[in-house]
Structure formats: structure tokens, C-alpha cells
Coordinates of C-alpha atoms and ligand atoms in Angstrom, one line a residue:
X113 CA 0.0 0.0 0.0
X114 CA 1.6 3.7 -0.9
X115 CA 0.9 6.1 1.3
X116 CA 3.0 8.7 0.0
X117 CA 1.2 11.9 -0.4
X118 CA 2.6 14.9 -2.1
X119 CA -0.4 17.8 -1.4
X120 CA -2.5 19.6 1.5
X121 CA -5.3 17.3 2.0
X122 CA -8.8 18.7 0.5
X123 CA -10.2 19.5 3.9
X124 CA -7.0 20.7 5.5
X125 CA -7.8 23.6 8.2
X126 CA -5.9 26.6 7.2
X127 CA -6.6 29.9 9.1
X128 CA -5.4 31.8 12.1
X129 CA -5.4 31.5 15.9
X130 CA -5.6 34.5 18.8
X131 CA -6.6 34.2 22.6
X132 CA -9.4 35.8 24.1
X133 CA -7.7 38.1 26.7
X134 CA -4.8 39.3 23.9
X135 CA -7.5 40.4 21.6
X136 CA -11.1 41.4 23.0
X137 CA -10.4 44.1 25.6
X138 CA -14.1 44.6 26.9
X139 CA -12.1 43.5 30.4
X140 CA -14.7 44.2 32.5
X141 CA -18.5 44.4 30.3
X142 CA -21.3 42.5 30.6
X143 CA -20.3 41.2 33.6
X144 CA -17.0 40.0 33.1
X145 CA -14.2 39.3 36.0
X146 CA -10.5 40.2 36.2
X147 CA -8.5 37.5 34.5
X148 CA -4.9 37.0 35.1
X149 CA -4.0 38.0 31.8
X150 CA -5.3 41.6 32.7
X151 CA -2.8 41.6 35.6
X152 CA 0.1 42.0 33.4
X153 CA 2.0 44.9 32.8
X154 CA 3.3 46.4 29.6
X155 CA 6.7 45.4 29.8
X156 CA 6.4 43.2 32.8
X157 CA 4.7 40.8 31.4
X158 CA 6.0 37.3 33.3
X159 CA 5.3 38.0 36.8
X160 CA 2.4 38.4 38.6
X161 CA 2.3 41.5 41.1
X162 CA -0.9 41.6 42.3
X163 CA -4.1 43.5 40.5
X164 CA -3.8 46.2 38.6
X165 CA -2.1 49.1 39.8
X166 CA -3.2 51.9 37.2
X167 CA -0.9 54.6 38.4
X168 CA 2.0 52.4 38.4
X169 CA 1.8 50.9 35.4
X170 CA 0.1 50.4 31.6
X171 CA -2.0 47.3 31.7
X172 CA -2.7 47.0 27.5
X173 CA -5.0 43.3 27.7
X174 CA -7.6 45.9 29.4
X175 CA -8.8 46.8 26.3
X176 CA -6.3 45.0 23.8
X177 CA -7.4 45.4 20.0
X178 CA -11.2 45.6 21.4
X179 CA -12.1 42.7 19.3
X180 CA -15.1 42.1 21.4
X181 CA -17.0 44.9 19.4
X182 CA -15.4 44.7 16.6
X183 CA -15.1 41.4 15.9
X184 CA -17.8 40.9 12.9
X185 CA -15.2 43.4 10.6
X186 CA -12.4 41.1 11.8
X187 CA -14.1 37.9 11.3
X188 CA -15.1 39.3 7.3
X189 CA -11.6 40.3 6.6
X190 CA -10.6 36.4 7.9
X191 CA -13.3 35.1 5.3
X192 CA -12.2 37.1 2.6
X193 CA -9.1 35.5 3.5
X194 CA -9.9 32.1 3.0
X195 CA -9.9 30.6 6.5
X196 CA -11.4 27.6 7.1
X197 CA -10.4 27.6 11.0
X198 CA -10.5 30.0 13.4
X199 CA -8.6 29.8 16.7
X200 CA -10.0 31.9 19.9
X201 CA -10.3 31.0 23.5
X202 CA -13.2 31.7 25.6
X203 CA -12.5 33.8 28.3
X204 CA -13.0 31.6 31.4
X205 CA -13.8 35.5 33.4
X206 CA -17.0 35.8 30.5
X207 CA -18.5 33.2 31.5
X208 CA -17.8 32.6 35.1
X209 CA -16.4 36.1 36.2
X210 CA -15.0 34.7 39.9
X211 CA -14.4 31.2 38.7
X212 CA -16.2 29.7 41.5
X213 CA -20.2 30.7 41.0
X214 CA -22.4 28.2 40.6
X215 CA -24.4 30.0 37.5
X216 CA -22.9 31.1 34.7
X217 CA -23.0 34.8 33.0
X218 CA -25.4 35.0 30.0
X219 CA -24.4 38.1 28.6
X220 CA -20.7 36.1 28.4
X221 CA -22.1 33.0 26.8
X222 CA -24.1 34.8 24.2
X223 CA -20.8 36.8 22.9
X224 CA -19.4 33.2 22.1
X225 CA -22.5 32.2 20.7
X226 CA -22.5 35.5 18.9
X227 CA -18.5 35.1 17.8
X228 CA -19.1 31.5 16.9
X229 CA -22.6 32.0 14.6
X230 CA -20.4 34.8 12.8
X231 CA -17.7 32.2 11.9
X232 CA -20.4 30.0 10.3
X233 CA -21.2 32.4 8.3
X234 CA -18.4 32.0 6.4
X235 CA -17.9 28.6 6.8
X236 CA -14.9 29.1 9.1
X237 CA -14.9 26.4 11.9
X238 CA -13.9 27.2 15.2
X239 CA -11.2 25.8 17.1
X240 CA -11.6 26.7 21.0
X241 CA -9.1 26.9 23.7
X242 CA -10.5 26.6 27.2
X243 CA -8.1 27.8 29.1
X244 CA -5.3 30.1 27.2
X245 CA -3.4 32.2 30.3
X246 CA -6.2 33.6 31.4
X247 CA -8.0 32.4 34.2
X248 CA -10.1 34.1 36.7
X249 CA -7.7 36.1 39.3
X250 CA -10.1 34.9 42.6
X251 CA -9.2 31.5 41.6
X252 CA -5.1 32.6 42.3
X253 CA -5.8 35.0 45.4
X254 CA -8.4 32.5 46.9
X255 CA -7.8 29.2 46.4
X256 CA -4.2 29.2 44.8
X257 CA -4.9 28.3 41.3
X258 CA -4.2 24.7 39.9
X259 CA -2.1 23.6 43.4
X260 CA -6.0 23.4 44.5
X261 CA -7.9 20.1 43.6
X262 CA -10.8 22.4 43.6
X263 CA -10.3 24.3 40.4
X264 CA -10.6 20.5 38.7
X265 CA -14.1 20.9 40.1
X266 CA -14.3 24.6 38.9
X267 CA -13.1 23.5 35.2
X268 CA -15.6 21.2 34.8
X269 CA -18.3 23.4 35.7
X270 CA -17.0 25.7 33.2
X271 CA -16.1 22.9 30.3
X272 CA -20.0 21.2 31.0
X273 CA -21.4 25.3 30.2
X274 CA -19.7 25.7 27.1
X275 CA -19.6 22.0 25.7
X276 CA -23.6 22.4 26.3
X277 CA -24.1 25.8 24.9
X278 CA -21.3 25.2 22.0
X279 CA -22.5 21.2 20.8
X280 CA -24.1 22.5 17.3
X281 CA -21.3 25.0 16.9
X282 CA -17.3 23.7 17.7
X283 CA -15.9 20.8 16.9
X284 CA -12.4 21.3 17.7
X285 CA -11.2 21.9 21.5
X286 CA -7.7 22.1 23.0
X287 CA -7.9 22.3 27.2
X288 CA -5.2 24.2 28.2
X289 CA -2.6 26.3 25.5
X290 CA 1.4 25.7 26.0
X291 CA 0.8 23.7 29.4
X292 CA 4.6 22.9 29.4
X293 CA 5.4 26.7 29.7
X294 CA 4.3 26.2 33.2
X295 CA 7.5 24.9 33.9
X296 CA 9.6 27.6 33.5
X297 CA 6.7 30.5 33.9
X298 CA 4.2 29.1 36.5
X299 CA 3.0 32.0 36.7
X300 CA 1.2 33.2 33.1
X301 CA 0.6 29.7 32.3
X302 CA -1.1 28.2 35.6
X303 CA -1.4 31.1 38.1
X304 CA 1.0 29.2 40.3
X305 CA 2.9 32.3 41.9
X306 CA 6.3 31.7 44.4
X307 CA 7.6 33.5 47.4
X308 CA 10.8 35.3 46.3
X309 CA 13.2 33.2 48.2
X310 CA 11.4 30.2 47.4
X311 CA 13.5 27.2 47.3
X312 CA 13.8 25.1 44.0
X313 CA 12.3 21.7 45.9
X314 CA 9.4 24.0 47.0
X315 CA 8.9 25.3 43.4
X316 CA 9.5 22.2 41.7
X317 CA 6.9 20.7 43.7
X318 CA 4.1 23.3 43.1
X319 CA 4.8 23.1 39.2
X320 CA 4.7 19.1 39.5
X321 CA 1.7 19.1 41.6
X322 CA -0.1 21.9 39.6
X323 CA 0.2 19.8 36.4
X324 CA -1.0 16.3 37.8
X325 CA -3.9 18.3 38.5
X326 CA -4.4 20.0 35.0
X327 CA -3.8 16.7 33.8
X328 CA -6.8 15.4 35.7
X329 CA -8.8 18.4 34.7
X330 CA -8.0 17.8 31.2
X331 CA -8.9 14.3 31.2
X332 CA -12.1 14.9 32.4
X333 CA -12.7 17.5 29.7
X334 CA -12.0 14.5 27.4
X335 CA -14.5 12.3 28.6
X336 CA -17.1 15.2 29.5
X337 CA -16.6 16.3 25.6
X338 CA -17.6 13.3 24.2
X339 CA -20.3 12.5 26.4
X340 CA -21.6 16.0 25.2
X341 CA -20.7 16.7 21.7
X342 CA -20.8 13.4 19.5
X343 CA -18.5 14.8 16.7
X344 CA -16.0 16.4 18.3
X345 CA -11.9 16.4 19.1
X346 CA -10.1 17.5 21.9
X347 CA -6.3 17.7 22.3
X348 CA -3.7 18.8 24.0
X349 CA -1.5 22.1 23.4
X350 CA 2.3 22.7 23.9
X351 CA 5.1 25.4 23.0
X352 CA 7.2 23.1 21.1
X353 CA 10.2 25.4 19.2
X354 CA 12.6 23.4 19.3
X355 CA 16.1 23.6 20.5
X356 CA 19.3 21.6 19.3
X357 CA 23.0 20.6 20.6
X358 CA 25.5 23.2 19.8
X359 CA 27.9 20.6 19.0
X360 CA 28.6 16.8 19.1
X361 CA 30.1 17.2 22.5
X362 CA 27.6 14.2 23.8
X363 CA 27.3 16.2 27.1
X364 CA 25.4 18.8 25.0
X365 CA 23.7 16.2 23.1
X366 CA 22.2 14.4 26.4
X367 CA 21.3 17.7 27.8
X368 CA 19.7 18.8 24.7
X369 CA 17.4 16.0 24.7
X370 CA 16.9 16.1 28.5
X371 CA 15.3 19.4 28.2
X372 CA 13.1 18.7 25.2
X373 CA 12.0 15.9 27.3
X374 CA 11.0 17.8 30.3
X375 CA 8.9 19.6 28.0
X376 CA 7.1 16.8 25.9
X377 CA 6.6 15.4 29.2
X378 CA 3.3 16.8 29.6
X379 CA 2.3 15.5 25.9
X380 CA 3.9 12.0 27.1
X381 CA 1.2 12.4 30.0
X382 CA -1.7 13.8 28.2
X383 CA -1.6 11.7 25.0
X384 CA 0.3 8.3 26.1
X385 CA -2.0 8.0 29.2
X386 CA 0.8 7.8 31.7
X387 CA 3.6 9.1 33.9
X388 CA 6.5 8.4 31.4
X389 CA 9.5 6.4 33.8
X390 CA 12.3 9.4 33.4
X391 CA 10.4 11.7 35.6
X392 CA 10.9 9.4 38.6
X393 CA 14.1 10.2 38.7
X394 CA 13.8 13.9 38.6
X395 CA 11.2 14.0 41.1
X396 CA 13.6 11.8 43.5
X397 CA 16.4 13.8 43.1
X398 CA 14.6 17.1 43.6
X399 CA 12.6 15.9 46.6
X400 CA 9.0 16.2 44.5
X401 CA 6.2 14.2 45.8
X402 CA 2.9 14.5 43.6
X403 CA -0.2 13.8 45.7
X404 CA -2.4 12.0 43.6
X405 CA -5.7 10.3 44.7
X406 CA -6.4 6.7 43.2
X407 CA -9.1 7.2 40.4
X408 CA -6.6 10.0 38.6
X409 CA -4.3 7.5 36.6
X410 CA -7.0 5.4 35.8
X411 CA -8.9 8.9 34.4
X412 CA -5.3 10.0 32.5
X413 CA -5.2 6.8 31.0
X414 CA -8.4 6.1 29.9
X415 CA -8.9 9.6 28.5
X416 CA -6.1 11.0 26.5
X417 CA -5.6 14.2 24.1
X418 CA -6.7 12.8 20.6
X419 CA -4.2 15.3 19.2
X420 CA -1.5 17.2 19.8
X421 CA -1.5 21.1 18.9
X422 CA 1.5 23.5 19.6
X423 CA 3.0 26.3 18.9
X424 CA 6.6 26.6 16.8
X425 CA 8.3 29.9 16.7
X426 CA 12.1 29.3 16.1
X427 CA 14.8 26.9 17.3
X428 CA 17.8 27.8 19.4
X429 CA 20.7 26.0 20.9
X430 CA 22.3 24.4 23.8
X431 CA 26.1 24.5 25.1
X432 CA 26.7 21.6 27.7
X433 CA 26.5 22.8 30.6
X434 CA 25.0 26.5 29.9
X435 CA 21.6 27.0 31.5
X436 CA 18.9 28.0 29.1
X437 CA 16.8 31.0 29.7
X438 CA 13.1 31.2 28.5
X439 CA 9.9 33.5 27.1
X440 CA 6.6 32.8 25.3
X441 CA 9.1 31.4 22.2
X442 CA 10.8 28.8 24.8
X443 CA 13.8 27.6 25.7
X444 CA 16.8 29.5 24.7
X445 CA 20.6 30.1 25.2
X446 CA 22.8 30.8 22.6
X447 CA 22.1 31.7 18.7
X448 CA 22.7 29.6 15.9
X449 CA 25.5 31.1 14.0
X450 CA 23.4 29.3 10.6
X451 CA 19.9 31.4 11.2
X452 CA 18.7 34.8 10.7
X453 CA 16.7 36.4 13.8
X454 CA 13.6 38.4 14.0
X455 CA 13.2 41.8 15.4
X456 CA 13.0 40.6 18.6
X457 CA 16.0 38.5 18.5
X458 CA 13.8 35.1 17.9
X459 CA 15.8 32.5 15.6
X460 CA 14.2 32.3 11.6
X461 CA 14.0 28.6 11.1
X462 CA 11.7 26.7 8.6
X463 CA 14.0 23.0 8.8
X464 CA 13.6 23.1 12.5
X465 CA 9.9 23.3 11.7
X466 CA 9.8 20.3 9.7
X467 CA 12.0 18.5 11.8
X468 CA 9.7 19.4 14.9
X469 CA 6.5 18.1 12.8
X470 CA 8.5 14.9 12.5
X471 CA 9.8 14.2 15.5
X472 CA 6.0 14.6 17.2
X473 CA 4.6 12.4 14.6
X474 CA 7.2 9.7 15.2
X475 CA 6.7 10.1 18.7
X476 CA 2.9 9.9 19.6
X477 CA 1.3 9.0 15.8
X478 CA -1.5 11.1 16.6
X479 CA -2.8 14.0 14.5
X480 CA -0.5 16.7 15.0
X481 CA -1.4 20.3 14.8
X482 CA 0.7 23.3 14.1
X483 CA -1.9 26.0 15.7
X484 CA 0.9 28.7 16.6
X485 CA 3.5 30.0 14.0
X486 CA 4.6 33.4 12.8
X487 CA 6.6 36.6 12.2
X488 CA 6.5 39.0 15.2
X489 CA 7.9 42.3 14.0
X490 CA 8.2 46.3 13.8
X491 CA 5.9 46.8 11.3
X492 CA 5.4 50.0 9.7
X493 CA 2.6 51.5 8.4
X494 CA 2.9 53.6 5.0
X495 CA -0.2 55.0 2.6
X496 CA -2.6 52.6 4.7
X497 CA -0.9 49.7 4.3
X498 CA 2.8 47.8 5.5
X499 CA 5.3 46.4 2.8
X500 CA 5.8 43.2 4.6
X501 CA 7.9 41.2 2.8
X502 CA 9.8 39.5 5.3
X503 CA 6.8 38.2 7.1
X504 CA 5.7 36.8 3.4
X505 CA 9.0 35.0 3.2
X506 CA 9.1 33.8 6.8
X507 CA 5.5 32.5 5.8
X508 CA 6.3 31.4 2.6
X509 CA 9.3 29.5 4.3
X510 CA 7.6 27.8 7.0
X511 CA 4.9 26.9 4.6
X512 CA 7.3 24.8 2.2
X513 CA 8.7 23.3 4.9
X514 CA 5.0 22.3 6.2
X515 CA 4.9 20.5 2.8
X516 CA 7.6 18.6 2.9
X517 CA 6.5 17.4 6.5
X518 CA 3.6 16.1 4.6
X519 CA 5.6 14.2 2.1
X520 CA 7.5 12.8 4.7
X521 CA 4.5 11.1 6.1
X522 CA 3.5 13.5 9.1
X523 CA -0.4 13.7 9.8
X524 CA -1.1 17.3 9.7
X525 CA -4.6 18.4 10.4
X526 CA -3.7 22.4 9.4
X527 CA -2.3 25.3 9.6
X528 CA -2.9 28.5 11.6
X529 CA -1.0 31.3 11.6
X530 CA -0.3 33.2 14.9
X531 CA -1.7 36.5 15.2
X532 CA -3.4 36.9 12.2
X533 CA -4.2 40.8 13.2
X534 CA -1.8 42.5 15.4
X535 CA -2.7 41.2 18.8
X536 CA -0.9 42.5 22.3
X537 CA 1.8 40.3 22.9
X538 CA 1.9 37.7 25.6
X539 CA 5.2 38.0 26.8
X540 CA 6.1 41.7 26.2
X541 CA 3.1 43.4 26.2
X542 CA 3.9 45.4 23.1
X543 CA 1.4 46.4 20.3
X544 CA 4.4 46.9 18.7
X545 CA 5.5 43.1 18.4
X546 CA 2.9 42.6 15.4
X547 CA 2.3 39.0 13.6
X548 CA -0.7 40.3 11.7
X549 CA -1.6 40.5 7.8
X550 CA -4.2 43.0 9.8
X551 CA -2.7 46.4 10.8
X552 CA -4.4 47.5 13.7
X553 CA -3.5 51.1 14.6
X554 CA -3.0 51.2 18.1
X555 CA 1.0 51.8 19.4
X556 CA 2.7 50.9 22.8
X557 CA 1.2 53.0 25.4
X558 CA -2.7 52.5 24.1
X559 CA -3.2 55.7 21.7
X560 CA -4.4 54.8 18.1
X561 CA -7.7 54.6 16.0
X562 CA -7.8 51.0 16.2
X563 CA -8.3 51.2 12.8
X564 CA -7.6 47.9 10.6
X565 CA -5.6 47.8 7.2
X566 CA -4.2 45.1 5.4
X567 CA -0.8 44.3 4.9
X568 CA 0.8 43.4 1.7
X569 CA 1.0 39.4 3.7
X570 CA -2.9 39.7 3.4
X571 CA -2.9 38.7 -0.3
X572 CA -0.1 36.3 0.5
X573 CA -1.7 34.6 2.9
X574 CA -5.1 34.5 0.6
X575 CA -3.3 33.1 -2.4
X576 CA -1.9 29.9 -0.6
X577 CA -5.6 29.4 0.8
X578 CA -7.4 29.6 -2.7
X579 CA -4.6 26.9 -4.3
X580 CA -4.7 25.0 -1.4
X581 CA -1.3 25.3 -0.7
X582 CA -0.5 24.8 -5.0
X583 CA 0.8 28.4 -4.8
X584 CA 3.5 29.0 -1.8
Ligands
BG6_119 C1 2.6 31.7 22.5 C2 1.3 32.0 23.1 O1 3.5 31.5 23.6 O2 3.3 32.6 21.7 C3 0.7 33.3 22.6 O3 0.4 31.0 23.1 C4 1.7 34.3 22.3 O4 -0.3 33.7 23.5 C5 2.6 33.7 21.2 O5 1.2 35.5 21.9 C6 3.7 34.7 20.7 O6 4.5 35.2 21.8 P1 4.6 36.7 22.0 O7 5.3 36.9 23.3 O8 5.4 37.2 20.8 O9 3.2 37.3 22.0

């Protein structure tokens, strides 16, 4: 039987992704609570000080792009772009504003329903992500976010609302976006905060304990999906730019891997079903004990991620022996003498995105879903529009090497570009970081029209849709 396959697949889901608390603004309308999102400054953006503090600082998810009212211009422009797949989350604050009510808020859930009819319009399925950085702040300051088996209890309240209200109208769900950046930013990805002078036992712990529990959380989401929504698929989400050995010293080659792995160990959890044997060791020698109570592995196991979606940026690399530092585009150390970097210093690297879409496959032999990848850059605007070449190539790039993932045998359910209109950036905080093929006019410090134009990546973009990836 050949298998080889040379093209995008007829149904393939091309489009673009954004979170809710990046682009809606509204922060606080129709009944809406403080997420933790909203809590980061400009500038400040990976640790949590408390809630806003308007004289002290710029807080720019407050009002973001405010693609809550504007979303039905937004939504057209994605259309006449093609998109079959739109990726948003639903802000967890919308719908229940503390986290802990036992109602939920009706003006939240008829935004979604609003959003969601809109995309149906045009044909444009939804992909959502229930839980993308932004989870109610009471949840932190009350009940100290995921270290709490209680917010398992609180997540399924919230993932039986909107698999109920959402049945006719998304197929596609991921539970928790980049849940390995956790463990290096507990913070933005879980709401897990540490004392200053916390030891690394005490923080290793928390981070361990926090993710068995997300784990469990997710897993129920699994089963509660399909109980709920007969068609649907649910997966998993992880930052997964990559990062190689800077030589063949082996000491660099071991580490290398070592760190990959303590990141794909929360896909090894989530999609194998179990507690992979190398994380024994790192628990022992760290002092980490996990409490677990006896139904959870049996709940992991029996309810896995169907797919795995993630996010690939660059690649960077590792000296033996140098620690690696880390943002929103993971890990990183030194650069790569071979690769160009962006504006804001982030490697260029198509290969290392077609050897990341084969190494997952291999891996876990489960769909595999690039949801995450794109050009963050200075953009500027000139007679309405921006000259944009070099996020066309970096597309165009990253595009061919999606292709020839293909041909090597991957299973790729689709494409979506990051930011497909400016967004504010999750780990600066900047306007000014844009991904978009959508200008939104709006600068550092919140002034701006918020006026949309497309970019000269607009028609780009639209081209590859209408040949179905013929024309890269
Ligand atoms: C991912 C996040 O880490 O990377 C997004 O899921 C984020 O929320 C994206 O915006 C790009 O990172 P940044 O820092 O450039 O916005």
C-alpha cells in the first residue's frame, strides 16, 4: 500500500489563531471578571504583582485590540481570506467572572454564541481553547490556582457550560494552551505564583503538583466532551520550538534531549495516558512528591488528548553545561551562528519546523497540529498599508517546509498562523510586536484609531488558501 502523499489534504484547516484576553479588551463588560491575563504589565509581562495598579503601570490586555466589538469586521476580513479555522479562546472571566459561581453569565455566553454564529457564516470552523493564560484572578488569590484540587471541580463546571451551549457549533477543542510553559513561567501559564526566596524543591513541587492536577482536569474535559458533543476532538496544546546541541560534545547532546523531554513530558502524560519512567528520577532527586488520589491515573489513562496542537516559533541552541533561559518562544541560550533572527532576536528557522512536525509524529502517531506560527515584527505603516515582505518570506518558508512534513508522512490536520491581526503580545506586552496581515492602529502606550488595514501578507496569505497550498 503507498501512502505517499505529495499535497495539503482537501479538507485541510488553514486559518489563524488569537486568545481571548490578547485580543477582546471589553475587560470588565457585561459582567466579566478580572482575569490574570489583565494583571500583566506592559513590559512586565512574566510575573504576577498583584491586580492592577493603574498609576504604576500600563495594563494594555484591558482593552487589547477591542475585538469584542469589533469582531464581525475582523471575522469578514478572515473570510475574505480564506480561513477555514479560526482559533480563539473563551475567556473563562465571560463566562464565570470569579471562577467559583455556581451560574454562569449570559451576557458572556451569548458573545461566544455571537463570535461562533459569525464564523459559520463563512464557513470558518472554530477551534476553541478553554483555558489560554487567562484564568479568573479569585481563583489565584483564593484558592491558589491549579495547586487546589478544587479548580478541577471549577473547570468542569465551566467545560460542561460551554460544551452544552457550543454542541451545534465547535468541533475542535484544546484544554489548556502551552501547558509545558508552566514549567519555567508558572506564573502566566497556571497562576501558580512563588515566594521570592522560594527554594527550587518548594517550586519544583508546586509546578509538578499543579500539572497532575491540570492533567486530571484535562482528562475529564476528554471524557465530558464526548459524552456532550458526539462529533467532536479534543487535544492537547504545547510550546514546542525546538532547541538543538551546539555541538557533538555528547554532554550537549544528552542535555539537549533532557530538556526537550522535560517539556514533551506533559504530551507524554496527556496523549500516552501515563507518567513516562524518566520523571521518577527527577522528582527523587529534587525531593518532589505528587499527591495524587487513586481514580486520577486510571482517568489519565483512559482519556487521552486525541491530538496534539502546539505552537513553533524558532529553534535555538544548547552549550553543555549553559543553563537555558526562557519567554513565550521557549527555551533558549545561545544563537545559531546558521539562522537569521527576528526583530526581537527570535531565531528564523523553517527546517527546525519540519523536523519538529516529525519528531512529534514519530513520537505519539496522533494527528499533529501546528496551531501557533509566525513573524513577530516592527511593522510600519505607510499610505494605509505595511510592505511586509519579510513576514511573506518567513511565511512562505515555514509553509514549504510544512509541505515537505507532509511528504514525509506526518499527519497534519492544518495550519494557523499566529496573530493573524496585530494582537498585544503575551510576553512583552507590546502592540508593537505585530504578527498580523491586519494592521491594527494602536502603538505601545494604548493611543491609536484602532483602525484595521491590510498588509501586503494579506494577499499572500489569501493566495496559498485559494490553491490549497499549489501556490507557496
Ligand atoms: C505563545 C502564546 O506563547 O506565543 C501566545 O500561546 C503568544 O499567547 C505567542 O502571543 C507569541 O508570543 P509573543 O510573546 O510574541 O506574543
Amino acid at each position: 500500500m503507498n501512502k505517499y502523499k505529495d499535497e495539503f489534504d482537501k479538507d485541510f484547516l488553514w486559518g489563524g489563531a488569537i486568545a481571548a484576553n490578547q485580543a477582546e479588551g471589553a475587560w470588565d463588560e457585561n459582567g466579566k471578571g478580572l482575569d490574570l491575563a489583565s494583571c500583566f504589565p506592559k513590559g512586565l509581562h512574566h510575573k504576577f504583582r498583584g491586580r492592577p495598579n493603574e498609576e504604576e503601570y500600563y495594563y494594555p490586555q484591558k482593552e487589547a485590540i477591542d475585538f469584542y466589538h469589533r469582531y464581525k469586521e475582523d471575522v469578514k476580513l478572515f473570510a475574505e481570506m480564506g480561513f477555514k479555522c479560526f482559533r480563539t479562546s473563551i475567556a473563562w472571566t465571560r463566562i464565570f467572572p470569579k471562577g467559583d459561581e455556581l451560574e454562569p453569565n449570559e451576557k458572556g455566553l451569548q458573545f461566544y454564541d455571537d463570535l461562533f454564529d459569525e464564523l459559520l457564516k463563512y464557513n470558518i470552523q472554530p477551534l476553541v481553547t478553554i483555558s489560554h493564560y487567562e484564568m479568573p484572578v479569585h481563583l489565584v488569590e483564593k484558592y491558589g490556582s491549579w495547586l487546589n484540587r478544587d479548580l478541577i471541580v471549577f473547570f468542569e463546571r465551566f467545560c460542561n457550560v460551554i460544551f452544552n451551549r457550543y454542541k451545534d457549533k465547535v468541533k475542535y477543542w484544546i484544554t489548556f494552551n502551552e501547558i509545558n510553559n508552566m514549567r519555567r513561567n508558572a506564573d502566566y501559564a497556571a497562576g501558580v505564583i512563588f515566594d521570592e526566596n522560594e527554594s527550587k524543591k518548594s517550586r519544583q513541587t508546586k509546578i509538578y503538583q499543579a500539572a497532575h492536577n491540570m492533567f486530571v482536569a484535562s482528562a475529564k474535559a476528554n471524557k465530558m466532551c464526548h459524552e456532550i458533543i458526539d462529533d467532536a476532538i479534543i487535544g492537547c496544546m504545547l510550546s514546542l520550538s525546538n532547541i538543538y546541541p551546539a555541538n557533538c560534545d555528547p554532554v550537549a547532546v544528552f542535555e539537549t534531549m533532557d530538556i526537550r523531554r522535560k517539556s514533551l513530558f506533559y504530551s507524554d502524560v496527556m496523549i500516552r495516558g501515563e507518567y513516562p519512567n524518566y520523571i521518577f528520577r527527577l522528582w527523587k532527586e529534587n525531593g518532589v512528591e505528587v499527591k495524587m488520589e487513586e481514580e486520577d491515573l486510571e482517568i489519565i489513562k483512559n482519556y487521552p488528548s486525541e491530538y496534539l496542537a502546539f505552537s513553533y516559533y524558532r529553534t535555538s541552541i544548547h552549550e553543555a553545561g549553559v543553563p537555558s533561559f526562557f519567554d513565550t518562544g521557549g527555551e533558549y541560550s545561545k544563537q545559531n551562528p546558521y539562522l537569521k533572527v527576528s526583530d526581537w532576536g527570535w531565531q528564523i528557522d523553517p527546517m527546525g519546523f519540519r523536523y519538529t512536525l516529525n519528531e512529534l509524529w514519530d513520537r505519539y502517531q496522533v494527528p499533529i497540529f501546528p496551531v501557533e506560527n509566525g513573524l513577530g515584527a516592527n511593522d510600519e505603516l505607510v499610505n494605509g498599508t505595511v510592505e511586509d515582505d519579510y513576514r511573506v518570506e518567513y511565511l512562505k518558508d515555514h509553509l514549504k517546509a510544512l509541505k515537505e512534513a507532509i511528504k514525509d508522512g506526518c499527519n497534519i490536520m492544518g495550519y494557523l498562523y499566529w496573530g493573524p491581526i496585530d494582537i498585544v503580545s503575551a510576553g512583552t506586552g507590546e502592540m508593537k510586536k505585530r504578527y498580523g496581515f491586519i494592521y491594527v492602529d494602536k502603538d505601545n502606550l494604548g493611543n491609536g484609531t484602532l483602525k484595521r488595514y491590510k498588509k501586503k501578507s494579506f494577499d499572500y496569505y489569501k493566495e496559498v488558501i485559494a490553491t490549497n497550498g499549489k501556490n507557496i
